[in-house]
Short mmCIF file of C-alpha atoms and ligand atoms in Angstrom, two decimals:
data_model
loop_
_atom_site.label_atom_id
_atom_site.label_comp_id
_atom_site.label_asym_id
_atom_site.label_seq_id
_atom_site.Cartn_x
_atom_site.Cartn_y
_atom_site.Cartn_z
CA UNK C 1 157.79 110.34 133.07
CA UNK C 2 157.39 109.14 129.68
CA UNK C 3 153.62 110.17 127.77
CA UNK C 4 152.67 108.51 124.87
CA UNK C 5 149.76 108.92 122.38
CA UNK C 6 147.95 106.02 120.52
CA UNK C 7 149.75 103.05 122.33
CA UNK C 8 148.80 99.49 120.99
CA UNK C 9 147.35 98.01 124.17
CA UNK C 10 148.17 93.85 122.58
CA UNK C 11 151.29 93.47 124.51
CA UNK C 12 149.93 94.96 128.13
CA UNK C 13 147.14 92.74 128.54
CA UNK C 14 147.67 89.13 128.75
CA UNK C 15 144.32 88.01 126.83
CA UNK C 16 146.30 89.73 123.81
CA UNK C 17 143.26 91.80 122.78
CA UNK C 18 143.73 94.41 120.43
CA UNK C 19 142.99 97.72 121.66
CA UNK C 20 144.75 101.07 121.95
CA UNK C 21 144.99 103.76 124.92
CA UNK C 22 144.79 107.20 123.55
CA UNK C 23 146.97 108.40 126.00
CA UNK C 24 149.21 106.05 128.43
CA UNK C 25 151.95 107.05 130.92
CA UNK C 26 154.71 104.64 132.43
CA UNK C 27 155.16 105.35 135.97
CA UNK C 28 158.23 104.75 136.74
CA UNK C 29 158.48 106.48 140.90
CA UNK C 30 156.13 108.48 143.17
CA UNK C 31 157.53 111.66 141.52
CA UNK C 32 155.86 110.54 138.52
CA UNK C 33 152.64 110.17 139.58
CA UNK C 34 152.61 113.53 142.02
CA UNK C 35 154.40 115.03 138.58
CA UNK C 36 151.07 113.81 136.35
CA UNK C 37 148.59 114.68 139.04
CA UNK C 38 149.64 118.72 138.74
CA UNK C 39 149.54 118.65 135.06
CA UNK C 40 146.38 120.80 134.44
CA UNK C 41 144.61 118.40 132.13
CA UNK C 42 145.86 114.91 133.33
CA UNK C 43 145.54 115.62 136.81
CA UNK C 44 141.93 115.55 136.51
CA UNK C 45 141.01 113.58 134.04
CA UNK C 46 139.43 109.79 134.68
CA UNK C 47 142.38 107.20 134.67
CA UNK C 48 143.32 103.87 134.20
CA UNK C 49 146.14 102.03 136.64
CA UNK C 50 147.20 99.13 134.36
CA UNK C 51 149.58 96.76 136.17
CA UNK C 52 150.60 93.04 134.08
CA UNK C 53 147.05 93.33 132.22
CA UNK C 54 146.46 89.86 133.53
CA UNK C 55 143.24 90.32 134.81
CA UNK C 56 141.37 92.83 132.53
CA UNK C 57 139.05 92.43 129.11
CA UNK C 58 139.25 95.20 127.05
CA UNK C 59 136.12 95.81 125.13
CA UNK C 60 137.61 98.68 123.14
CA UNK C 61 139.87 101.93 122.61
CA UNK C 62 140.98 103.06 126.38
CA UNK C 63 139.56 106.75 126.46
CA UNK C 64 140.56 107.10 130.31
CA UNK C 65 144.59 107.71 130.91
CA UNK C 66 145.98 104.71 131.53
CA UNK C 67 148.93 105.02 133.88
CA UNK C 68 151.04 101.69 133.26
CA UNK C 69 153.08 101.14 136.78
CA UNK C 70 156.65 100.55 136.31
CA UNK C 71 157.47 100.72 139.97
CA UNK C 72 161.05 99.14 140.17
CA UNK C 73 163.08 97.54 143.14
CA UNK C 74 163.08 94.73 145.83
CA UNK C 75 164.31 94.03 149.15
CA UNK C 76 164.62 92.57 152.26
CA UNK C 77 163.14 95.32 154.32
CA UNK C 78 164.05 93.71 158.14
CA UNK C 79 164.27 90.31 159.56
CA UNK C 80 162.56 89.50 163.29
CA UNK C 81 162.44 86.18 165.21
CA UNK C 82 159.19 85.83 163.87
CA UNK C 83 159.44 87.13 159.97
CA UNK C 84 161.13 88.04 157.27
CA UNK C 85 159.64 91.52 155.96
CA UNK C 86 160.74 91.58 151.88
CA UNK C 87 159.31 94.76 149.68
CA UNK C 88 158.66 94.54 145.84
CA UNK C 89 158.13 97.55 143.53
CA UNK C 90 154.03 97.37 141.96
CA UNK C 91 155.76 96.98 138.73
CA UNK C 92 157.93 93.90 139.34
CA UNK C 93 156.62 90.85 137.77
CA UNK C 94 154.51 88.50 140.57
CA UNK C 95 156.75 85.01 139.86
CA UNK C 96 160.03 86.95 138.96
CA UNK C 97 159.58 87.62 142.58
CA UNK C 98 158.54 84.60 144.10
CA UNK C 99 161.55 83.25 142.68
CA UNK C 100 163.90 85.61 143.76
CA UNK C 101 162.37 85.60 147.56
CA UNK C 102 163.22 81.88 147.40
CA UNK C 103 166.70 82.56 145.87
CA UNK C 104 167.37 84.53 148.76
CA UNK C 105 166.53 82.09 151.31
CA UNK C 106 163.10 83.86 152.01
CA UNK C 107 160.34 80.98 151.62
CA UNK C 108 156.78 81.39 152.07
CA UNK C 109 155.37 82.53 148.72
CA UNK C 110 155.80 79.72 146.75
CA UNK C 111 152.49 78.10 146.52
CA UNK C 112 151.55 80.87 144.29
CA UNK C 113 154.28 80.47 141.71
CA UNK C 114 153.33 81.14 138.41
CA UNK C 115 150.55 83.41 138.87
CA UNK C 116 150.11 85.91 136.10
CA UNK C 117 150.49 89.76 136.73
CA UNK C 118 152.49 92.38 138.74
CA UNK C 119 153.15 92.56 142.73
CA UNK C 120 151.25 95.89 142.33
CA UNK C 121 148.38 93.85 141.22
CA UNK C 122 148.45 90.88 143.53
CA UNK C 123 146.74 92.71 146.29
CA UNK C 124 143.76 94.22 144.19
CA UNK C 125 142.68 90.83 143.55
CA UNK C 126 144.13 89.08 146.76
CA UNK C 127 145.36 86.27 144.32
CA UNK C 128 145.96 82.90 145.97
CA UNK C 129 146.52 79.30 144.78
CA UNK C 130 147.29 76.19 146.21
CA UNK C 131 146.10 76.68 149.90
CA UNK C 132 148.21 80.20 150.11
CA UNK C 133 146.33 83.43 149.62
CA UNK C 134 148.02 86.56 149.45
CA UNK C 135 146.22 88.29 152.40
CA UNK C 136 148.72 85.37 154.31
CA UNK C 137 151.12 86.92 153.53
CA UNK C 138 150.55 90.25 153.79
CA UNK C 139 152.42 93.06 155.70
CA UNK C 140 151.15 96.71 154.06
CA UNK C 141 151.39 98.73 150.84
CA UNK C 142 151.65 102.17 149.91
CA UNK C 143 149.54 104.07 147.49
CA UNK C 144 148.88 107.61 146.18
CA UNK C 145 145.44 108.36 146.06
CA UNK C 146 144.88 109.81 142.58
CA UNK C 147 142.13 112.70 143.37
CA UNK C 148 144.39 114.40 146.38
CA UNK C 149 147.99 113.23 145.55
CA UNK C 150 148.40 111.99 149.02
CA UNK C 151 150.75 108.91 149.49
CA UNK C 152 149.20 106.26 152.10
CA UNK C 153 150.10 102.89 153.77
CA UNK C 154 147.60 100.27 154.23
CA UNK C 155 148.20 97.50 156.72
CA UNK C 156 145.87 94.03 155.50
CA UNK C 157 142.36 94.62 158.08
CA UNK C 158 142.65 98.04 156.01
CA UNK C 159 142.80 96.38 152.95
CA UNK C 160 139.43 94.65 153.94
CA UNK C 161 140.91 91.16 151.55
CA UNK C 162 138.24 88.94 150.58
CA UNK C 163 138.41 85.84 148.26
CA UNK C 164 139.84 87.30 145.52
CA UNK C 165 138.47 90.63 146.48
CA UNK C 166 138.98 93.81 147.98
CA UNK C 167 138.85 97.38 148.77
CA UNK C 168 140.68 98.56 145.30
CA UNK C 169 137.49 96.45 143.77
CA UNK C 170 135.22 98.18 144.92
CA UNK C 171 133.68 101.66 144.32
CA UNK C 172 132.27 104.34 146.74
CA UNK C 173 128.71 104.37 147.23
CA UNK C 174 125.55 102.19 146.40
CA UNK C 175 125.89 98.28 146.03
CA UNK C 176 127.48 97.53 149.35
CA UNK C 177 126.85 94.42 151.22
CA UNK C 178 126.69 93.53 154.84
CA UNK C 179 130.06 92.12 155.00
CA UNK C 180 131.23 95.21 152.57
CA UNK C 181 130.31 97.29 154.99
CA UNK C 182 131.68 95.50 157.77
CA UNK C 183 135.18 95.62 156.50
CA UNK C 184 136.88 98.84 155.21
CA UNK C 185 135.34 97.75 151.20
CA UNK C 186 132.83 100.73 151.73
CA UNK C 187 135.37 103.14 151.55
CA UNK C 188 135.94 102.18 148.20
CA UNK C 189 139.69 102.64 146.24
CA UNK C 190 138.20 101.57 142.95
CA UNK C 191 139.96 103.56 139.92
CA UNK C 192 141.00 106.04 143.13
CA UNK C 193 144.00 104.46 144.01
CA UNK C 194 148.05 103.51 142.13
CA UNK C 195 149.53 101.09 144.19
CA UNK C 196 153.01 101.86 144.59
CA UNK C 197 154.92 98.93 146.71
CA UNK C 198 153.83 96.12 148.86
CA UNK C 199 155.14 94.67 151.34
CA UNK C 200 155.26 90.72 152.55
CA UNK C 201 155.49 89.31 155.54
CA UNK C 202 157.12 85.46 155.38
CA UNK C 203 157.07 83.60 158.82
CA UNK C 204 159.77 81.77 160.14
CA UNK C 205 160.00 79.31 160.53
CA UNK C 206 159.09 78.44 157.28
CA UNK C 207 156.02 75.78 157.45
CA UNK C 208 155.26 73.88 153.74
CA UNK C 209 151.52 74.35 152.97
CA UNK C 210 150.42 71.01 151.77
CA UNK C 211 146.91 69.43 151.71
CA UNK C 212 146.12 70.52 148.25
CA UNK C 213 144.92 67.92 146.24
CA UNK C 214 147.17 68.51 143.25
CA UNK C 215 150.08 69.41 146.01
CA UNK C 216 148.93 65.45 148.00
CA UNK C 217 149.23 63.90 144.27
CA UNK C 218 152.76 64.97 143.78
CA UNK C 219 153.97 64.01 147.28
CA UNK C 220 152.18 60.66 147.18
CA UNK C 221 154.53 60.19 143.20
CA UNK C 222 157.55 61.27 144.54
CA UNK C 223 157.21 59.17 147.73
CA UNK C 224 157.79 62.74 149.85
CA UNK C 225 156.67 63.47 153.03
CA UNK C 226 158.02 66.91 153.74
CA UNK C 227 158.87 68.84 150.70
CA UNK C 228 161.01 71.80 150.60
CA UNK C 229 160.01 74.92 150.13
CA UNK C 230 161.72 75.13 146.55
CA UNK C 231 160.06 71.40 145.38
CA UNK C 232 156.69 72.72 146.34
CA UNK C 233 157.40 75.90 143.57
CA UNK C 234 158.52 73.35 141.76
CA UNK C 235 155.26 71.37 141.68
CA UNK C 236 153.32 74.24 141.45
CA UNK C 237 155.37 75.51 138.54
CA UNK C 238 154.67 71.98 136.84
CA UNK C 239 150.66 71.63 137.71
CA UNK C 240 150.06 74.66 136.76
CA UNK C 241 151.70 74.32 133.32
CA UNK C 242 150.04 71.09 132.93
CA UNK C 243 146.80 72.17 133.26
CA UNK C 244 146.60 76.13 132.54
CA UNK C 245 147.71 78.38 129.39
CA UNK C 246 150.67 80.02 129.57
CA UNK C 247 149.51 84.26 128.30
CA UNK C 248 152.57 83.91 126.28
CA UNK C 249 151.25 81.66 123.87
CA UNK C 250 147.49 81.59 124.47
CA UNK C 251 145.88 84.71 125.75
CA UNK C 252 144.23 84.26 129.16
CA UNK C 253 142.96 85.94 132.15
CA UNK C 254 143.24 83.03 134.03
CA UNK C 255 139.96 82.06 136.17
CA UNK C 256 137.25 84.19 134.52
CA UNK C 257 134.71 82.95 137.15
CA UNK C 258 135.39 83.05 141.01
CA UNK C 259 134.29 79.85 142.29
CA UNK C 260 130.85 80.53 143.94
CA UNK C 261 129.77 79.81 147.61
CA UNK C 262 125.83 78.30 148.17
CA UNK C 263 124.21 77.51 151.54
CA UNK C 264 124.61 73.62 152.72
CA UNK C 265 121.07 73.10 151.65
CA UNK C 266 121.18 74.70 147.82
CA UNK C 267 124.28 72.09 147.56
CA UNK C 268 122.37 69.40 149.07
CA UNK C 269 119.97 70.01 146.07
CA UNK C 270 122.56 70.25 143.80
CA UNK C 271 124.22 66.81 144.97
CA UNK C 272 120.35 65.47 144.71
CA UNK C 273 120.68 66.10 140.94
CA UNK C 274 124.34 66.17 140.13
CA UNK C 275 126.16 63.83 142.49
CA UNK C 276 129.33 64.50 141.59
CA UNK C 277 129.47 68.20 141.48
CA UNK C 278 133.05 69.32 143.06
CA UNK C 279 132.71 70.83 146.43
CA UNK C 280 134.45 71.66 149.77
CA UNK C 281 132.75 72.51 152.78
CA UNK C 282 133.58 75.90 154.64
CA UNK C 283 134.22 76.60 158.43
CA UNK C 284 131.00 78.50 158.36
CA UNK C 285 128.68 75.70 157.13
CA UNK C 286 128.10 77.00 153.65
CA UNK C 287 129.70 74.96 150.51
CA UNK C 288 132.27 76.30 147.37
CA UNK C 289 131.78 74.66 144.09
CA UNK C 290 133.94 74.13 141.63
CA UNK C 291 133.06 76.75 139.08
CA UNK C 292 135.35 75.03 136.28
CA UNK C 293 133.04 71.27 136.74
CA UNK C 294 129.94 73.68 136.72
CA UNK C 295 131.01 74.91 133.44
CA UNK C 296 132.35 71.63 132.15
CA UNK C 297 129.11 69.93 132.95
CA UNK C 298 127.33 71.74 130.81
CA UNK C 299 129.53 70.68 128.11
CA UNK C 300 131.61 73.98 127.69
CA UNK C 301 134.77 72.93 127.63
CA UNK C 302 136.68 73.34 123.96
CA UNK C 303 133.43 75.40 122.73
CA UNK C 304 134.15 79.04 120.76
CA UNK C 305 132.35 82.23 120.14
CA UNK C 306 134.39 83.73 117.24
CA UNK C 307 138.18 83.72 118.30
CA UNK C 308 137.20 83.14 121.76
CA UNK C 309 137.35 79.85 123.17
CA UNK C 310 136.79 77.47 127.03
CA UNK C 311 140.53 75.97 127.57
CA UNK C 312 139.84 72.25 126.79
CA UNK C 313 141.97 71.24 130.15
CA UNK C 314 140.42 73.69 132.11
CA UNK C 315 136.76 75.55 131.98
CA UNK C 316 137.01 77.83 134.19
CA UNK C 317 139.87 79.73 131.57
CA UNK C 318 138.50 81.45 129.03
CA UNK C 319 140.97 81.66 125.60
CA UNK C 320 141.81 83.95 122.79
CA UNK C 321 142.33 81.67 120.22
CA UNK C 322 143.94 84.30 117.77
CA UNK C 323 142.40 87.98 117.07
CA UNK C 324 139.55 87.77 119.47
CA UNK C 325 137.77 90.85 120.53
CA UNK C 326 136.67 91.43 124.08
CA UNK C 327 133.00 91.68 123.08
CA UNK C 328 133.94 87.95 121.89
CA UNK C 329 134.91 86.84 125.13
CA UNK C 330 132.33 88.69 126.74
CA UNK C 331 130.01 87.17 124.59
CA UNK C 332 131.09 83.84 125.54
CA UNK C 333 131.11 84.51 129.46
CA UNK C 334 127.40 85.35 129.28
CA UNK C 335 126.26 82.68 127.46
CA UNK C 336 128.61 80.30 129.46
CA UNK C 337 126.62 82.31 132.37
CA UNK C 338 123.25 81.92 131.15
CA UNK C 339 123.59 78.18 130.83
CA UNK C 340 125.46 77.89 134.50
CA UNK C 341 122.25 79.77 136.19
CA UNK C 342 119.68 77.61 133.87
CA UNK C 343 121.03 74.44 134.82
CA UNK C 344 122.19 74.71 138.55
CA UNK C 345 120.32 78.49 139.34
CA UNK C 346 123.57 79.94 140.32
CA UNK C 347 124.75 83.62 139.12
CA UNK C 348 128.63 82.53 137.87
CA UNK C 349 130.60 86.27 139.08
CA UNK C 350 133.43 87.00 136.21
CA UNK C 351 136.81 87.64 138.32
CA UNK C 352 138.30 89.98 135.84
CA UNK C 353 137.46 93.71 135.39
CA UNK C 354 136.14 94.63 131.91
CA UNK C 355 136.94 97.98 130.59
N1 EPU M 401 137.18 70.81 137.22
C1 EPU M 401 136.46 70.09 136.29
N2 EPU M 401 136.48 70.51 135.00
C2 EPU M 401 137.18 71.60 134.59
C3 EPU M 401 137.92 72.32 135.54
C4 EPU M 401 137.91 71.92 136.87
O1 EPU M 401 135.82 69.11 136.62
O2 EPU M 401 137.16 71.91 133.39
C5 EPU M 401 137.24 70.36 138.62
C6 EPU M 401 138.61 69.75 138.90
O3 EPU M 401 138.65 68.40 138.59
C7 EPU M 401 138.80 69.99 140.37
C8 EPU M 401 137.97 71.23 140.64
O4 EPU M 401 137.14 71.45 139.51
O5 EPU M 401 138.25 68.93 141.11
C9 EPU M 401 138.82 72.43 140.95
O6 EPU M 401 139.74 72.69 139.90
P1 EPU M 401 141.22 73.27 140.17
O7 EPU M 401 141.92 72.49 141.21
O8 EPU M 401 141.87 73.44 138.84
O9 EPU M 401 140.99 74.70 140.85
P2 EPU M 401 139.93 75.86 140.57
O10 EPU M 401 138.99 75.92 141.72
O11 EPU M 401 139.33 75.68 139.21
C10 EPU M 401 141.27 77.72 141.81
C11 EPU M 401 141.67 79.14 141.52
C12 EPU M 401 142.92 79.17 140.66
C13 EPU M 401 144.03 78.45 141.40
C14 EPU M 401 143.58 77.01 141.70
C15 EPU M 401 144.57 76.28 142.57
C16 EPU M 401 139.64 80.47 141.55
C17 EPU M 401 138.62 81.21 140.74
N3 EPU M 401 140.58 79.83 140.85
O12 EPU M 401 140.88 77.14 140.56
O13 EPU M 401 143.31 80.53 140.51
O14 EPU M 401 145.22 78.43 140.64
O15 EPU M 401 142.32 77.03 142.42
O16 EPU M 401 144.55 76.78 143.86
O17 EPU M 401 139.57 80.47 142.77
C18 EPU M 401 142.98 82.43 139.12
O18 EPU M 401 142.36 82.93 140.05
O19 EPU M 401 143.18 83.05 138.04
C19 EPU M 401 143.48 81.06 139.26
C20 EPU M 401 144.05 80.41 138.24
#
């Protein structure tokens, strides 16, 4: 296990924000992380698990250790009538894998090609895109709880997945909803928990997920009814570009809002004023607006605070333009907040975590 002192933190997140961890160690295997938890000093103090740094704003220096997963390796695990069961290390890249479960014949990811991050860090935040969420997918992952060193395995109830939520979001304690408590979210992983593999289960046979506007849009061009498995990652590879930064060249977290859900009669008020706002109706009655119209209705889109900026194709990604800090960007979520809950009286809930 490597330890390192004063580590420039630009590379590891993809908003690009300068900050440094005072101390940071790559975990490469479980060994590592039992190995750190014995050590008398970092085995107890507070901690960090950093996986692609695609969904974090850092506000400043890192004081807790930051353990940066490296967890290596992927494979078909077992193949039923019903599935195929493939495993990916928490450090392998999300799309590196999506692509290479499709190279190997093992569809059923591909809606969510493209998405920023790590495997390790696809469950945290239940990513989904296109009609797909990863709790679809899901088979089980193992962890090591970081206060007792014991290495677990979570099946998806355990989990407790929510839209883009769940039980490594949320702390122990106070806070806790209804449907919080409910599901397993009480126990509470938060900053408790290094995710060390997941594993997916893809059904066979393989069924496309369509239905998507974007996803209709490109079927209705190309004049195709039943798209393959490897055209819809295709598509998906091609709206997404279209239409969201790539962290390479401008630094992103992606959505910075979640898209928020209101009863069928705040929206009916909302339609009274606004009758265009974007929304889709949910199996149980209540309504989920568009966050990113929200936003761009109340002219946000292409504004800055400092070096932080609203992508100008879509609102609902916040951009470092070059050098910004994360009090910039935080800056600009609030304000993009305040307007948001003056104009439509809804609370806009940031998706990534800010450290
Ligand atoms: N819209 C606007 N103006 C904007 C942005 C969006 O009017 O500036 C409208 C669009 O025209 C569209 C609607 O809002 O009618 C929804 O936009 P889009 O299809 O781009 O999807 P989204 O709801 O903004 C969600 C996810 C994305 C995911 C896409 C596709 C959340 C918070 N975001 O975005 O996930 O890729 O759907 O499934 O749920 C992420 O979580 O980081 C992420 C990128």
């Amino acid at each position: 296990m490597l330890v390192e002192k004063n580590v420039p933190l630009q590379a590891f997140n993809t908003f690009h924000i300068v900050a440094k961890a005072h101390t940071l160690a790559r975990i490469a295997t479980e060994a590592d992380v039992l190995a750190l938890l014995e050590h008398p000093e970092w085995g107890v103090c507070p901690k960090l698990v950093l996986g692609g740094g695609s969904n974090i704003v850092l506000t400043g220096d890192v004081k807790p250790l930051v353990l940066k997963v490296e967890v290596m390796g992927r494979r078909l695990l077992h193949e039923t009538a019903k599935a195929y069961v493939v495993e990916a290390g928490a450090g392998e890249s999300w799309h590196d894998f999506v692509t290479w479960t499709l190279q190997q014949g093992y569809p059923g990811l591909e809606n969510m090609a493209l998405i920023p991050g790590t495997v390790g860090a696809s469950p945290v935040q239940n990513v989904g895109a296109y009609g797909v969420e990863l709790q679809d997918r899901f088979e089980s992952l193992d962890a090591v709880d970081l206060q007792t060193g014991k290495v677990f395995t979570l099946n998806a109830a355990q989990c407790a997945f929510g839209y883009r939520d769940s039980i490594f979001k949320h702390g122990p304690g106070t806070g806790l909803t209804d449907a919080d408590l409910a599901g397993h979210r009480a126990l509470g992983l938060k900053d408790r928990a290094l995710i060390l593999r997941v594993r997916f289960s893809l059904p066979k046979p393989w069924k496309a997920v369509l239905g998507y506007a974007d996803i209709e849009k490109k079927m209705a061009e190309h004049g195709c009814t039943q798209p393959s498995a490897q055209q819809i990652f295709d598509w998906v590879c091609e709206i997404r570009r279209a239409k969201l930064p790539d962290p390479q060249v401008i630094g992103n977290a992606g959505s910075f809002f979640k898209n928020p859900t209101v009863t069928a009669e705040q929206c009916a008020d909302i339609i009274a004023r606004d009758p265009k706002v974007v929304h889709y109706r949910l199996a149980d009655g209540s309504v989920k607006l568009a966050a990113g119209w929200l936003i761009d209705s109340c002219g946000w889109r292409g504004k800055t605070v400092g070096q932080a900026g609203v992508y100008e194709k879509q609102a609902l990604v916040l951009v470092n333009r070059g050098g910004a800090t994360g009090g910039e960007v935080m800056t600009l979520a609030k304000a993009i907040q305040t307007s948001v809950y003056e104009r439509f009286g809804i609370v806009l809930e940031p998706e990534p975590v800010v450290v």
